[in-house]
mmCIF file of C-alpha atoms in Angstrom:
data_model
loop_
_atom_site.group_PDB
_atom_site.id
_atom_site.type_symbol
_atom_site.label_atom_id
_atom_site.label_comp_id
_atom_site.label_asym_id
_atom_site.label_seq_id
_atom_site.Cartn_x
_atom_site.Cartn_y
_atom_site.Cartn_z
ATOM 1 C CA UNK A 1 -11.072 -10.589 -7.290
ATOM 2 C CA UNK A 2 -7.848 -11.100 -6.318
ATOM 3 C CA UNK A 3 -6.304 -8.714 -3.262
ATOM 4 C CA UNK A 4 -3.326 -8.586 -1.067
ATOM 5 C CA UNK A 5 -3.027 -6.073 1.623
ATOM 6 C CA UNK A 6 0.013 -5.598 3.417
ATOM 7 C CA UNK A 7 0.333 -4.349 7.089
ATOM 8 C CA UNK A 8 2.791 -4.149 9.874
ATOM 9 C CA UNK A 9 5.650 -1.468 8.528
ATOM 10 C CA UNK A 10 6.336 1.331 10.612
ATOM 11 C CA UNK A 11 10.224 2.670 12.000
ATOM 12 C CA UNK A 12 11.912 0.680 14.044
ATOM 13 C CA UNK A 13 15.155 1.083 15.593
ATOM 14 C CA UNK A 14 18.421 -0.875 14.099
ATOM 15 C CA UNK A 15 19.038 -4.388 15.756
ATOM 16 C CA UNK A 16 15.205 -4.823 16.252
ATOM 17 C CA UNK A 17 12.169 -6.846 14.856
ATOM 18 C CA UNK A 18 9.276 -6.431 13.097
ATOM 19 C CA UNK A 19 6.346 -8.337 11.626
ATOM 20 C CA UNK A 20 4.659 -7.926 8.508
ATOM 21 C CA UNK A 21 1.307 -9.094 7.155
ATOM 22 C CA UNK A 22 -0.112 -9.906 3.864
ATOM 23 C CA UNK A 23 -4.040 -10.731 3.613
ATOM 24 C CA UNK A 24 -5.010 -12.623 0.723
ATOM 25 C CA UNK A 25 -8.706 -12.914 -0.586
ATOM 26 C CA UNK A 26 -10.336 -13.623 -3.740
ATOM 27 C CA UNK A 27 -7.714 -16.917 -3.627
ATOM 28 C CA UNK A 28 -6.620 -19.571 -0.931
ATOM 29 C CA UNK A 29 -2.906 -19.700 -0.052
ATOM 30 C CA UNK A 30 -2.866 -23.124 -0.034
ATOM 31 C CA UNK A 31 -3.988 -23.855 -3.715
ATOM 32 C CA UNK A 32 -1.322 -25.990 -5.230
ATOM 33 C CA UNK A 33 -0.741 -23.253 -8.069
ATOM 34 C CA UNK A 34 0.384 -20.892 -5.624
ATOM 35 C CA UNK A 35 3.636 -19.508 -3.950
ATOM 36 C CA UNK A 36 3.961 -16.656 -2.352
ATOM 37 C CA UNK A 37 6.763 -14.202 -2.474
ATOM 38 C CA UNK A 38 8.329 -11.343 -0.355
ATOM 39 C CA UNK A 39 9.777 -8.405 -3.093
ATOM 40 C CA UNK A 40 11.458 -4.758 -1.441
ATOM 41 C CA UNK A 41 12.473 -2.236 -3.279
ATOM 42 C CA UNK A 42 15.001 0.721 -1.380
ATOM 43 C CA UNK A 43 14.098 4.424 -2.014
ATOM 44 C CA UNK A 44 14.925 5.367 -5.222
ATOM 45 C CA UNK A 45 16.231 1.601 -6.511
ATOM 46 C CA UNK A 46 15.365 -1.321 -8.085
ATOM 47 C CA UNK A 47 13.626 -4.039 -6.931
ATOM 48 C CA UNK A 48 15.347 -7.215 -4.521
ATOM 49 C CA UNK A 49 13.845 -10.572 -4.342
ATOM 50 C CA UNK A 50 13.724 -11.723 -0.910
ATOM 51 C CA UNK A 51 11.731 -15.005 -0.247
ATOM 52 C CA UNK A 52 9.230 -17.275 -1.434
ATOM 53 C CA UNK A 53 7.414 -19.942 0.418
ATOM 54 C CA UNK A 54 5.525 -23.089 -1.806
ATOM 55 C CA UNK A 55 1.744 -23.546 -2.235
ATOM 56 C CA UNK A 56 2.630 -26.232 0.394
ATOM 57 C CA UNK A 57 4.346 -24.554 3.542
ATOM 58 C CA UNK A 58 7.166 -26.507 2.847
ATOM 59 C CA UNK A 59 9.846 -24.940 0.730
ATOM 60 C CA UNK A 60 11.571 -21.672 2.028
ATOM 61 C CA UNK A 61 13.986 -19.861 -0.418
ATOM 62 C CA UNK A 62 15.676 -16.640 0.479
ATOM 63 C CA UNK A 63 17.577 -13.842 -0.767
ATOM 64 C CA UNK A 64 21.289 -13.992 0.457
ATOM 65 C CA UNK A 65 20.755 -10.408 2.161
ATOM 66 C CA UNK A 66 18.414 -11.408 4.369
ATOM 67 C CA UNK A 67 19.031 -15.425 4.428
ATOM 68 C CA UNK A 68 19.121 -15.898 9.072
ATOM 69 C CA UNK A 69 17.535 -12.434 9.531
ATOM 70 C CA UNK A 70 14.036 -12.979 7.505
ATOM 71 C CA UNK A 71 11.308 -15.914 7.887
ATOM 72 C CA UNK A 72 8.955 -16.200 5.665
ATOM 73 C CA UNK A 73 5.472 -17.771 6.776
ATOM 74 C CA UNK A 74 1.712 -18.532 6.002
ATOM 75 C CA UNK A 75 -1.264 -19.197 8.205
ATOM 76 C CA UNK A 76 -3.722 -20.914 5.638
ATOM 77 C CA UNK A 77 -6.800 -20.295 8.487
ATOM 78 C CA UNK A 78 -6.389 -17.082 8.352
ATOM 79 C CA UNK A 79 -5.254 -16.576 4.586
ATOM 80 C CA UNK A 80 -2.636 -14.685 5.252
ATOM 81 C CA UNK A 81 1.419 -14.455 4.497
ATOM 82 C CA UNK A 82 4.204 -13.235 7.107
ATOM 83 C CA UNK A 83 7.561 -11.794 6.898
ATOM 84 C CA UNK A 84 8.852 -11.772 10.230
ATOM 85 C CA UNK A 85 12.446 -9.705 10.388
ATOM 86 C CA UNK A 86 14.982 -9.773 12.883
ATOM 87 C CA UNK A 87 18.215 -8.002 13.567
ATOM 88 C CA UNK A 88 17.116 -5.011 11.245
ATOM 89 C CA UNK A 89 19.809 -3.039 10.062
ATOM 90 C CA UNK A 90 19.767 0.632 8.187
ATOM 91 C CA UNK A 91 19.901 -0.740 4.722
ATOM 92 C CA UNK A 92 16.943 -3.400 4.879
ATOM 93 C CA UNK A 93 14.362 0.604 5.122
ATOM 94 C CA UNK A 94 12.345 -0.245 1.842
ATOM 95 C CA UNK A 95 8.843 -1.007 0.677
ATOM 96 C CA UNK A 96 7.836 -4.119 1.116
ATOM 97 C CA UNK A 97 5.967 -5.935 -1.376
ATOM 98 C CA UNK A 98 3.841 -9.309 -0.932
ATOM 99 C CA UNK A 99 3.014 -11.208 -4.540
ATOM 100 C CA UNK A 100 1.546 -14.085 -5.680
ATOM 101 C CA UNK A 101 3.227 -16.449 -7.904
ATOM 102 C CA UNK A 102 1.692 -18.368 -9.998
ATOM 103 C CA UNK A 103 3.796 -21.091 -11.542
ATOM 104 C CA UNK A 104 5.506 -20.501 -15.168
ATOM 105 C CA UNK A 105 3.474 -17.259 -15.392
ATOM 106 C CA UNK A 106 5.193 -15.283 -12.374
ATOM 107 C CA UNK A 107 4.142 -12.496 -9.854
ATOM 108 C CA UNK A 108 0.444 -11.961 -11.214
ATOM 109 C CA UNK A 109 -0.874 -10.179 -8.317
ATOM 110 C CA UNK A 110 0.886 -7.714 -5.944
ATOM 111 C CA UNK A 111 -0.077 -6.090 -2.781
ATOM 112 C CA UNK A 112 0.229 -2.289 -2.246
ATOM 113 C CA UNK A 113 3.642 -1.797 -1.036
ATOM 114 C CA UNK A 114 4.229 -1.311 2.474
ATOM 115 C CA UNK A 115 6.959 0.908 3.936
ATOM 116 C CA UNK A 116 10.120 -0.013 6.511
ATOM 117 C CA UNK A 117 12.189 2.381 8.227
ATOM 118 C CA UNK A 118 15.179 1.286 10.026
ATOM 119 C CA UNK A 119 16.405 4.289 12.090
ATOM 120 C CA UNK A 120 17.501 5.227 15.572
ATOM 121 C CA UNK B 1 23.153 -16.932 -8.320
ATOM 122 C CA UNK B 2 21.883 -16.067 -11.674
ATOM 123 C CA UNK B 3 22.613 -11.805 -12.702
ATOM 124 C CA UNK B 4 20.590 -10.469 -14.607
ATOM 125 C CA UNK B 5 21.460 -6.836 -16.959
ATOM 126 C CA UNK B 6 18.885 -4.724 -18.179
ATOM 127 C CA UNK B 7 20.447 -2.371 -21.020
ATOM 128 C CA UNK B 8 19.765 0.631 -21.287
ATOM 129 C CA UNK B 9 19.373 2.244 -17.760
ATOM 130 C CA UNK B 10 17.514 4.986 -18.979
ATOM 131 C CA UNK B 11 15.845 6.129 -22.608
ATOM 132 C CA UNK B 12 14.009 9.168 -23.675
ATOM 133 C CA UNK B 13 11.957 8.976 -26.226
ATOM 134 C CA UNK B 14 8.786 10.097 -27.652
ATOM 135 C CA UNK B 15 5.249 9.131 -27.902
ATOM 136 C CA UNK B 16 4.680 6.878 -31.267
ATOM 137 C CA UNK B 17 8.360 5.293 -31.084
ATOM 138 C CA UNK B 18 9.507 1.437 -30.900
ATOM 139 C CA UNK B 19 11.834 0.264 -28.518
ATOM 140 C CA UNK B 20 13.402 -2.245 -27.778
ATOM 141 C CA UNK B 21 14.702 -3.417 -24.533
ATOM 142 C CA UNK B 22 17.684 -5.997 -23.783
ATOM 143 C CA UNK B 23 17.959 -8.189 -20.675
ATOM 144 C CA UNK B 24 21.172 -10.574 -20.882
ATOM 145 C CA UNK B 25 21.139 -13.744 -17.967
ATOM 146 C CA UNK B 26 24.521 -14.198 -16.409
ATOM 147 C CA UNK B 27 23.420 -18.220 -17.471
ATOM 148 C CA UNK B 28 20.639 -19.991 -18.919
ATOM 149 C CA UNK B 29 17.093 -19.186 -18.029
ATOM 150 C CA UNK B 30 14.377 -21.737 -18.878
ATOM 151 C CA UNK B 31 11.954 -18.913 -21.097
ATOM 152 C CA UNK B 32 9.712 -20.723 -19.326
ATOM 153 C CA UNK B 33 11.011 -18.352 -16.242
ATOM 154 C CA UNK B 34 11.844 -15.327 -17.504
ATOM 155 C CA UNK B 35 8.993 -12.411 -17.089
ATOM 156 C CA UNK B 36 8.654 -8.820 -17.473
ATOM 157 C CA UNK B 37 7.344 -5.949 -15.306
ATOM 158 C CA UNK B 38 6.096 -2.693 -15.508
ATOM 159 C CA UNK B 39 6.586 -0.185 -12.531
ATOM 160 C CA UNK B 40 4.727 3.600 -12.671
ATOM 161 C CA UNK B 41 5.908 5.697 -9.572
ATOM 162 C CA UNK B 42 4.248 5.063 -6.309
ATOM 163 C CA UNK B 43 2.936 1.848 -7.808
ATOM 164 C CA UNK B 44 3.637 -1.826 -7.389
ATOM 165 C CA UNK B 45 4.403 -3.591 -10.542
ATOM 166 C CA UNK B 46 2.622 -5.155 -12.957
ATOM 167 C CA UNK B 47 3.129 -8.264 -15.136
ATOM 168 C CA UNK B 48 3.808 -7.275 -18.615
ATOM 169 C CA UNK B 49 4.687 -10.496 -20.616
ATOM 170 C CA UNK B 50 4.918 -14.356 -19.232
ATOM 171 C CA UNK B 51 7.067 -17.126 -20.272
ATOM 172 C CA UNK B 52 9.201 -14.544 -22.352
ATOM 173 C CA UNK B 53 6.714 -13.854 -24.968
ATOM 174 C CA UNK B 54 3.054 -14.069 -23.599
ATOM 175 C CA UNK B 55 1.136 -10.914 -22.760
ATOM 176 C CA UNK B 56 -0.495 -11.301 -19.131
ATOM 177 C CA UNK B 57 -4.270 -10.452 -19.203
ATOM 178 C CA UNK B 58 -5.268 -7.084 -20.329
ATOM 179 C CA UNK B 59 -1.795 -5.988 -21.616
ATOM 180 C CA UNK B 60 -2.076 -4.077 -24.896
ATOM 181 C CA UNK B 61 -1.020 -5.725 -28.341
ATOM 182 C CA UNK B 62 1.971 -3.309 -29.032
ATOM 183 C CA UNK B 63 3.939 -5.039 -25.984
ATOM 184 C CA UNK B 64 5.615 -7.841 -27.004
ATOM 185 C CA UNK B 65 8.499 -10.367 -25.890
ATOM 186 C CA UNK B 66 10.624 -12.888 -27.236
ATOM 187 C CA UNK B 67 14.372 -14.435 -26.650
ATOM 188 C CA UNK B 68 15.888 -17.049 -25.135
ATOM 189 C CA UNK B 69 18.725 -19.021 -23.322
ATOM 190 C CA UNK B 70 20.528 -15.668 -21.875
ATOM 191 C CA UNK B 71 19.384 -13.025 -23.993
ATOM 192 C CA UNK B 72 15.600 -11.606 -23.814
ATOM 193 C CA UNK B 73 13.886 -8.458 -25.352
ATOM 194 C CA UNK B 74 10.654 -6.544 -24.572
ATOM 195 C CA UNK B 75 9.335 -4.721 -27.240
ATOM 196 C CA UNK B 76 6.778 -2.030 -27.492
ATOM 197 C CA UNK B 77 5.779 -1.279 -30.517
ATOM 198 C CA UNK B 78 4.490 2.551 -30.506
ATOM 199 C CA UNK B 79 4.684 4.345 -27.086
ATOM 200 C CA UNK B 80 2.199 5.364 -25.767
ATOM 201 C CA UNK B 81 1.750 8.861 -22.752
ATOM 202 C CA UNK B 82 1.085 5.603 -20.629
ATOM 203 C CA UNK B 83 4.041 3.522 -21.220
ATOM 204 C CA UNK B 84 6.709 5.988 -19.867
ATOM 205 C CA UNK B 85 7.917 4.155 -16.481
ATOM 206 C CA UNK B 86 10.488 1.301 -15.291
ATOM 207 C CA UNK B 87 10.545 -1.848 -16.834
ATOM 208 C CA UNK B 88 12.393 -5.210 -14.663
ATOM 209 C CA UNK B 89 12.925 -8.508 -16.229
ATOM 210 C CA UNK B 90 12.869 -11.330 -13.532
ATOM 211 C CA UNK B 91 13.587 -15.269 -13.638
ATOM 212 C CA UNK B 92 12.033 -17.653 -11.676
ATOM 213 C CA UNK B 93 14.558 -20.290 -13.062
ATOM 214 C CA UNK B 94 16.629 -20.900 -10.069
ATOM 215 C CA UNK B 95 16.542 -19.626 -6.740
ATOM 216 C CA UNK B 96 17.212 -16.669 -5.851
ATOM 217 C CA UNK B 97 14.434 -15.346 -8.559
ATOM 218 C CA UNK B 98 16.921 -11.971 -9.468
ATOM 219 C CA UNK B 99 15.700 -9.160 -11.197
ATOM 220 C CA UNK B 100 17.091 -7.251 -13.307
ATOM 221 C CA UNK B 101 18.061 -3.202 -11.594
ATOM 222 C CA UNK B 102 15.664 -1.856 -14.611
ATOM 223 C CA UNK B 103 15.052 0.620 -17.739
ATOM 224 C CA UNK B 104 13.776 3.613 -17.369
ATOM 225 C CA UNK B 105 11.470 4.746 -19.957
ATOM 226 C CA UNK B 106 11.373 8.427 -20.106
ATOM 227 C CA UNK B 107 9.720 11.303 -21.919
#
């Protein structure tokens, strides 16, 4: 079956960068019926759309919060989906959600959340 | 960028009652685009409904959706203990894919 497993959050200090993971299995990112998105949602609020990437690799779309800052990624050998953030500031501490899109249905399949802290 | 409002914030209610909840698009969505969520505490969401009015796999006859151009509805037909929690609309119409900032659905 389908699985995403998200990895990588942690505290970090404001101004610095972290990494985070998404493992797929039970489904190859690279099927054309696939994109991939990054979703966050801040303690206690709703949830933010940050960034997709196409079945592809070649279409990036990002949220205006985090458009410069954020890079979204894939690396189809290893099956897996990246969110690599830079210049992380107080506001961006949330969990982190991976989710797979699947095209005129939506986000069918989500990972288990992953939390960031942004602290000094 | 396209805003999407999700009215009420919060309702209490009581196991056995319909309701009926609004989300109104800043501009067209495609119903094609627009989907539904369900959110339980400590839980990522789950798909609810699909192109406005489709059920996703597995979701239970008494949810249903319909609307369309800016105005979109999620209906559950008699609550169940299970259904209390956060509902998001979302559209996948035009970049970036908003959400709406949620109902709460509470006991």
């Amino acid at each position: 079956q389908v699985q995403l497993v998200e990895s990588g959050g942690g505290v970090v200090q404001p101004g610095r960068s972290l990494r985070l993971s998404c493992a797929a299995s039970g489904f190859a990112l690279s099927g054309s019926d696939y994109g991939m998105h990054w979703v966050r949602q801040a303690p206690g609020k709703g949830l933010e759309w940050l960034a997709v990437i196409s079945y592809d690799g070649l279409t990036q779309y990002y949220a205006d919060s985090v458009k410069g800052r954020f890079a979204i990624s894939r690396d189809t050998s290893k099956n897996t989906l990246y969110l690599q953030m830079n210049s992380l500031r107080a506001e961006d501490t949330a969990v982190y959600y991976c989710a797979r899109y699947v095209a005129a249905v939506g986000l069918d399949n989500w990972g288990q959340g992953m939390m960031v802290t942004v602290s000094s | 960028e396209i805003v999407l409002t999700q009215s009420p914030g919060t309702l209490s209610l009581s196991p056995g009652e319909r309701v009926t909840l609004s989300c109104r698009a800043s501009q067209s969505v495609n119903s094609r685009y627009l989907s539904w969520y369900q959110q339980k505490p400590g839980q990522a969401p789950r798909l609810l409904i699909l192109g406005a009015s489709t059920r996703a796999t597995g979701i239970p006859d008494r949810f249903s959706g319909s609307g369309s151009g800016t105005d979109f509805t999620l209906t559950i037909s008699r609550l169940e203990p299970e259904d209390f929690a956060v509902y998001y609309c979302q559209q996948f119409g035009n970049s970036p894919y908003t959400f709406g900032q949620g109902t709460n659905l509470e006991i």
